[in-house]
Amino acid sequence: MLFGVKDLSIIIPTYNERENVGQLIEMLIDSLKGLNFEIIVVDDNSPDGTGEFVEQLSKEIGNIRVIHRPGKLGLSSAILDGVNLAEGYAIGVIDADLQHPPQTLREMYAKILEGYDIVVASRYVEGGGVEGWSFIRRVISKGALFLAHLLLKRCRSVKDPLSGFFMFRKDVIEGVKFEAKGYKILLEFLEKGRYSRVIEVPYVFKSRKAGKSKMRLNEILNYVKLLMRLSEYRVLKFVTVGLSGVIVNLGSLWLLVTFYNFPELYSAILSIELSIINNFILNDFWTFKDRRSGNFFYRLIKFHGSALGPLINYLVYALLLLFGVNYLVADAIGIVCGFVANYMFSEFIVWR
Ligand code: GDD
Ligand code: MN
């Protein structure tokens, strides 16, 4: 025993994992020999009797506790309930279904002892990976990862912030309020936690041998909501500003042509410039108000690089036409690409 009441608390969230959890606990006990650890299983009244099964086990083995919750309340909140009870200096979270290899926990704990605040078992660092994922699941996972890195700043240094397998010291999250909806609690820890040193250790995400994944389509929705809240709706503000720019562009063009008799060809140049200035000011005082640094006019000049968006829109459109894609579909994809490019330009260059 080094620092706390226990060296390590292992939290295992379970919902219908009766066939897996016994074997996992056996493997845990085996791989954590020599440490003063406890196991906390958080069960949501699993219909398959996982809760009673672990309750029984806890009578035979000393350091297991079970939290019984009344019904399926979600993975993230299960983890937080477990954390509340944990007495360990370090707290590890691992899935019950044997997709996370318990052997990795030792290495993770060693990193905590080295002084890291959060240790992420990672699929996306050298030596890590996934076993038996379909192309579609890979694409969804990478897409989700891209969005997290695009929208949230603090998680950018971590290659697998969506991992469900990680370890941390309790003080990293003490006193912090979490949404705890959905699956991705680590992402919230990374965005809101008090920490300075994070490290990743590789692991291979195994395919499930028994039972079923509880991941449902609405978890995608939960994830998008979480991203929005954690990013304080920045991307929605950016879209709103963009739309206001369209109105400024069209409105000023109309005014110039009908009331000032400006030539149509030149009026457009002026109204484009007006819409760029409009968007810049709104983004500077609203969307990215927390990121203003350096000279206002220098940022304004840089922001003109947003012309990149329409250019990319057009290039993607032209390219897709070459491949025989329908022109409306091609343009829709072009618009999305142009938008992402513009957002990235603002996020990473204008308001770094
Ligand atoms: N108590 C409780 N309540 N446990 C739950 C709930 C719930 O509502 N939903 C899921 N679990 C438990 C499962 O029983 C399992 O032990 C673990 O949480 C993970 O659930 P899975 O349904 O197997 O998730 P997955 O395999 O699709 O995804 C996992 O791996 C990904 C990659 O590391 C999760 O850990 C993801 O968060 C992770 O990104
Ligand atoms: Mn799983």
XYZ file of C-alpha atoms and ligand atoms in Angstrom:
392
model
C 0.000 0.000 0.000
C 1.536 3.254 -1.107
C -0.636 6.358 -0.995
C -4.314 5.669 -0.443
C -6.477 3.235 1.415
C -5.858 0.954 -1.562
C -3.355 1.079 -4.400
C -5.887 0.581 -7.116
C -9.642 0.429 -7.668
C -10.927 -1.325 -10.755
C -14.371 -0.303 -11.946
C -16.300 -2.768 -14.091
C -19.612 -1.569 -15.526
C -21.906 -4.449 -16.404
C -25.133 -4.963 -18.220
C -25.850 -8.580 -19.123
C -22.280 -9.810 -18.808
C -22.861 -12.931 -16.739
C -20.909 -15.087 -19.153
C -17.916 -12.746 -19.139
C -17.495 -11.057 -15.803
C -16.451 -14.138 -13.831
C -13.596 -14.862 -16.186
C -12.564 -11.208 -16.217
C -12.414 -11.084 -12.419
C -10.292 -14.225 -12.393
C -7.899 -12.698 -14.898
C -7.796 -9.426 -12.946
C -6.906 -11.127 -9.706
C -4.230 -13.020 -11.536
C -2.662 -10.031 -13.232
C -2.838 -7.669 -10.234
C -1.139 -10.043 -7.773
C 0.898 -8.175 -5.194
C -1.151 -4.985 -5.368
C -3.650 -3.921 -2.767
C -6.623 -3.501 -5.064
C -10.397 -3.608 -4.994
C -12.905 -4.433 -7.696
C -16.128 -2.463 -7.982
C -18.770 -3.881 -10.284
C -21.552 -1.481 -11.223
C -24.531 -3.460 -12.439
C -27.757 -2.031 -13.800
C -30.092 -4.790 -12.669
C -29.053 -6.986 -15.594
C -31.888 -9.313 -16.611
C -29.369 -12.153 -17.032
C -28.507 -12.053 -13.321
C -25.005 -10.573 -13.573
C -25.629 -8.643 -10.351
C -26.521 -11.680 -8.234
C -23.719 -13.647 -9.796
C -21.111 -11.079 -8.751
C -22.767 -10.660 -5.358
C -22.216 -14.392 -4.837
C -18.598 -14.106 -5.999
C -17.997 -11.247 -3.577
C -18.880 -13.553 -0.699
C -16.122 -15.928 -1.758
C -13.535 -13.318 -2.708
C -12.824 -10.458 -0.335
C -12.099 -7.347 -2.323
C -15.128 -7.187 -4.610
C -18.014 -4.804 -4.131
C -21.156 -4.548 -6.204
C -23.269 -1.484 -6.803
C -26.784 -2.463 -7.834
C -28.602 0.210 -9.724
C -32.337 -0.072 -10.424
C -32.153 -0.244 -14.220
C -30.092 0.504 -17.284
C -28.929 4.049 -16.563
C -26.022 4.241 -18.965
C -22.331 3.422 -19.077
C -20.866 6.826 -18.167
C -22.992 7.295 -15.057
C -22.226 3.717 -13.999
C -18.529 4.526 -14.129
C -19.002 7.702 -12.092
C -21.016 5.852 -9.453
C -18.181 3.367 -9.178
C -15.606 6.144 -8.930
C -17.531 7.720 -6.045
C -17.083 4.587 -4.014
C -13.490 3.907 -4.997
C -10.792 4.076 -2.352
C -7.772 3.486 -4.544
C -4.946 5.904 -5.198
C -5.463 5.050 -8.855
C -8.756 4.155 -10.501
C -8.961 1.935 -13.565
C -12.002 1.440 -15.783
C -12.370 -1.712 -17.847
C -15.229 -3.264 -19.834
C -16.629 -6.518 -18.486
C -16.771 -8.298 -21.829
C -13.067 -9.250 -22.150
C -12.550 -6.911 -25.091
C -10.069 -4.972 -22.951
C -7.095 -7.167 -21.942
C -6.677 -6.942 -18.132
C -2.942 -7.599 -18.449
C -2.536 -4.038 -19.714
C -3.636 -2.657 -16.311
C -0.239 -3.378 -14.760
C 1.527 -1.221 -17.297
C -1.102 1.496 -16.823
C -0.604 1.450 -13.077
C 3.153 1.710 -13.536
C 2.583 4.906 -15.534
C 0.472 6.364 -12.708
C 3.350 5.636 -10.342
C 5.673 7.413 -12.765
C 3.547 10.505 -12.194
C 1.072 10.529 -15.052
C -2.369 11.847 -14.157
C -4.330 9.945 -16.789
C -3.292 6.789 -18.642
C -5.297 5.843 -21.715
C -5.198 2.329 -23.116
C -5.139 3.165 -26.781
C -6.097 1.474 -30.016
C -4.397 4.118 -32.082
C -0.810 4.190 -30.902
C 1.946 1.926 -32.181
C 1.209 -1.632 -31.078
C -2.506 -1.023 -30.563
C -5.399 -1.968 -32.801
C -8.794 -3.528 -33.211
C -9.666 -7.114 -33.937
C -12.327 -8.086 -36.453
C -14.022 -4.748 -37.060
C -16.022 -4.283 -40.245
C -15.088 -1.490 -42.619
C -18.222 0.439 -41.575
C -17.413 0.250 -37.850
C -13.868 1.458 -38.551
C -15.178 4.401 -40.567
C -17.682 5.378 -37.853
C -15.007 5.120 -35.169
C -12.530 7.223 -37.140
C -15.238 9.746 -37.997
C -16.131 10.102 -34.318
C -12.448 10.532 -33.509
C -11.999 13.168 -36.215
C -14.893 15.188 -34.786
C -13.520 15.020 -31.249
C -10.115 16.249 -32.394
C -11.676 18.918 -34.600
C -14.024 20.368 -32.007
C -12.252 19.840 -28.693
C -8.881 21.272 -27.950
C -7.670 19.497 -24.852
C -8.181 15.972 -26.161
C -6.072 16.621 -29.254
C -2.893 15.318 -27.716
C -4.557 11.942 -27.130
C -4.871 9.579 -30.088
C -7.712 7.550 -28.560
C -9.788 9.892 -26.389
C -12.838 7.695 -27.063
C -11.318 4.678 -25.355
C -13.370 2.949 -22.686
C -10.221 1.576 -21.029
C -8.235 4.000 -18.868
C -6.770 4.822 -15.475
C -6.484 8.047 -13.499
C -5.992 9.507 -10.048
C -9.192 10.491 -8.317
C -8.106 14.103 -7.791
C -8.116 14.586 -11.571
C -11.903 14.685 -11.487
C -12.682 15.622 -7.900
C -15.136 18.509 -7.673
C -15.776 18.517 -11.438
C -19.348 18.203 -12.725
C -19.983 15.801 -15.591
C -22.857 15.229 -17.997
C -22.235 11.489 -17.770
C -24.638 10.687 -20.574
C -23.766 8.032 -23.109
C -20.521 6.133 -23.482
C -17.646 8.575 -23.677
C -16.818 9.584 -20.130
C -13.064 9.662 -20.807
C -13.619 12.466 -23.306
C -15.310 14.481 -20.550
C -12.476 13.740 -18.134
C -9.987 14.959 -20.719
C -11.933 18.153 -21.416
C -12.910 19.090 -17.885
C -10.433 17.314 -15.629
C -7.536 18.806 -13.683
C -4.443 17.168 -15.106
C -1.248 17.947 -16.884
C 0.341 14.645 -17.850
C -1.442 12.104 -20.025
C 0.062 9.064 -21.666
C -1.234 6.279 -23.881
C -0.310 2.629 -23.760
C -1.241 0.359 -26.654
C -3.818 -2.415 -26.499
C -5.703 -4.495 -29.026
C -9.481 -4.260 -28.754
C -10.565 -7.901 -28.995
C -13.737 -9.142 -30.580
C -16.538 -10.137 -28.256
C -16.750 -13.837 -27.433
C -19.991 -13.877 -25.433
C -22.980 -11.583 -25.054
C -23.827 -8.571 -27.193
C -22.656 -4.986 -27.458
C -25.020 -2.516 -25.779
C -24.037 0.235 -28.160
C -27.206 1.480 -29.850
C -27.865 4.028 -32.538
C -28.939 6.564 -29.916
C -25.405 6.444 -28.520
C -24.357 8.242 -31.692
C -26.871 10.948 -30.837
C -25.606 11.054 -27.233
C -22.111 11.453 -28.594
C -23.005 14.342 -30.884
C -24.816 16.075 -28.007
C -21.794 15.597 -25.773
C -19.498 17.050 -28.437
C -21.779 20.056 -28.806
C -21.940 20.759 -25.075
C -18.241 20.234 -24.477
C -17.384 22.559 -27.350
C -19.981 25.086 -26.149
C -21.793 24.768 -29.463
C -18.948 26.464 -31.285
C -19.634 24.744 -34.567
C -23.325 25.730 -34.440
C -22.349 29.337 -33.789
C -20.006 29.123 -36.749
C -22.835 27.832 -38.970
C -25.158 30.604 -37.768
C -22.547 33.231 -38.538
C -22.017 31.666 -41.964
C -25.742 31.905 -42.699
C -25.834 35.529 -41.568
C -23.008 36.105 -44.043
C -25.174 34.761 -46.856
C -27.888 37.268 -45.938
C -25.383 40.137 -45.785
C -23.939 39.063 -49.117
C -27.304 38.877 -50.929
C -28.787 41.907 -49.178
C -25.890 44.218 -49.870
C -25.714 43.060 -53.479
C -29.382 43.897 -53.942
C -28.988 47.300 -52.294
C -25.950 48.208 -54.364
C -27.569 47.228 -57.635
C -31.089 48.627 -57.100
C -30.426 51.756 -55.035
C -26.926 52.768 -56.007
C -26.969 51.539 -59.576
C -23.618 49.842 -59.133
C -22.661 47.487 -61.979
C -23.662 43.920 -61.042
C -20.245 42.486 -61.779
C -18.416 44.787 -59.352
C -21.135 44.924 -56.709
C -20.573 41.258 -56.025
C -16.949 41.892 -55.061
C -18.049 44.483 -52.528
C -20.817 42.349 -51.085
C -18.497 39.368 -50.745
C -16.086 41.577 -48.821
C -18.903 42.867 -46.622
C -19.993 39.344 -45.793
C -16.410 38.379 -44.918
C -16.165 41.348 -42.561
C -19.562 40.502 -41.063
C -18.541 36.891 -40.456
C -15.202 37.889 -39.049
C -16.644 40.319 -36.522
C -19.348 37.926 -35.348
C -16.891 35.049 -35.048
C -14.367 37.202 -33.255
C -16.830 38.525 -30.684
C -18.942 35.418 -30.324
C -17.871 32.074 -31.805
C -14.190 32.339 -30.904
C -14.345 35.081 -28.268
C -12.294 32.951 -25.879
C -9.511 32.596 -28.434
C -8.704 36.168 -29.417
C -5.013 36.828 -29.359
C -2.763 39.278 -31.172
C -3.913 42.009 -33.502
C -7.561 42.382 -34.569
C -6.722 43.545 -38.099
C -4.140 40.878 -38.606
C -6.805 38.288 -37.719
C -9.214 39.994 -40.108
C -6.694 39.724 -42.932
C -6.020 36.094 -42.129
C -9.744 35.396 -42.080
C -9.853 36.224 -45.789
C -8.331 32.794 -46.270
C -11.903 31.578 -45.781
C -12.174 31.980 -49.525
C -10.597 28.527 -49.318
C -14.042 27.096 -48.502
C -15.815 27.914 -51.766
C -12.681 26.899 -53.668
C -12.611 23.467 -52.059
C -16.358 23.186 -52.533
C -15.859 23.746 -56.257
C -12.861 21.421 -56.610
C -14.637 18.549 -54.847
C -17.724 19.171 -56.964
C -15.708 19.087 -60.201
C -13.811 15.982 -59.141
C -16.975 14.077 -58.217
C -18.571 15.049 -61.544
C -15.592 13.420 -63.257
C -16.441 10.223 -61.395
C -20.007 10.402 -62.669
C -21.646 11.450 -59.399
C -24.979 13.261 -59.684
C -24.350 17.030 -59.696
C -26.563 17.789 -56.670
C -24.995 15.037 -54.600
C -21.573 16.230 -55.759
C -22.344 19.767 -54.671
C -23.742 18.659 -51.302
C -20.513 16.753 -50.603
C -18.566 19.751 -51.875
C -20.390 22.054 -49.459
C -19.608 19.774 -46.504
C -15.917 19.610 -47.480
C -15.771 23.376 -47.984
C -17.418 23.919 -44.621
C -15.049 21.592 -42.779
C -12.066 23.266 -44.463
C -13.350 26.679 -43.398
C -13.992 25.614 -39.862
C -10.506 24.101 -39.645
C -9.036 27.273 -41.055
C -10.716 29.351 -38.334
C -10.028 26.880 -35.551
C -6.390 26.151 -36.326
C -5.178 29.321 -38.024
C -7.235 32.444 -37.335
C -8.230 31.697 -33.715
C -5.599 29.152 -32.708
N -23.870 -0.618 -15.696
C -23.960 -0.455 -17.013
N -25.002 0.280 -17.538
N -23.032 -1.015 -17.830
C -23.157 -0.833 -19.169
C -24.196 -0.080 -19.756
C -25.179 0.498 -18.874
O -26.129 1.164 -19.295
N -24.034 -0.085 -21.108
C -22.923 -0.816 -21.341
N -22.399 -1.280 -20.190
C -21.188 -2.098 -19.983
C -21.152 -3.390 -20.751
O -21.742 -4.456 -20.021
C -19.649 -3.589 -20.952
O -19.048 -4.145 -19.819
C -19.155 -2.164 -21.136
O -20.109 -1.336 -20.504
C -18.980 -1.770 -22.600
O -20.187 -1.957 -23.294
P -20.244 -2.538 -24.776
O -21.660 -2.483 -25.222
O -19.554 -3.853 -24.859
O -19.428 -1.409 -25.563
P -18.599 -1.542 -26.914
O -17.741 -2.763 -26.903
O -19.492 -1.337 -28.066
O -17.636 -0.250 -26.806
C -16.608 -0.206 -25.805
O -15.328 -0.100 -26.319
C -15.034 1.078 -27.032
C -13.589 1.073 -27.449
O -12.732 1.053 -26.334
C -16.856 0.962 -24.855
O -15.946 0.863 -23.778
C -16.661 2.270 -25.565
O -16.783 3.347 -24.637
C -15.288 2.296 -26.189
O -15.131 3.444 -27.008
Mn -17.768 -4.365 -25.687
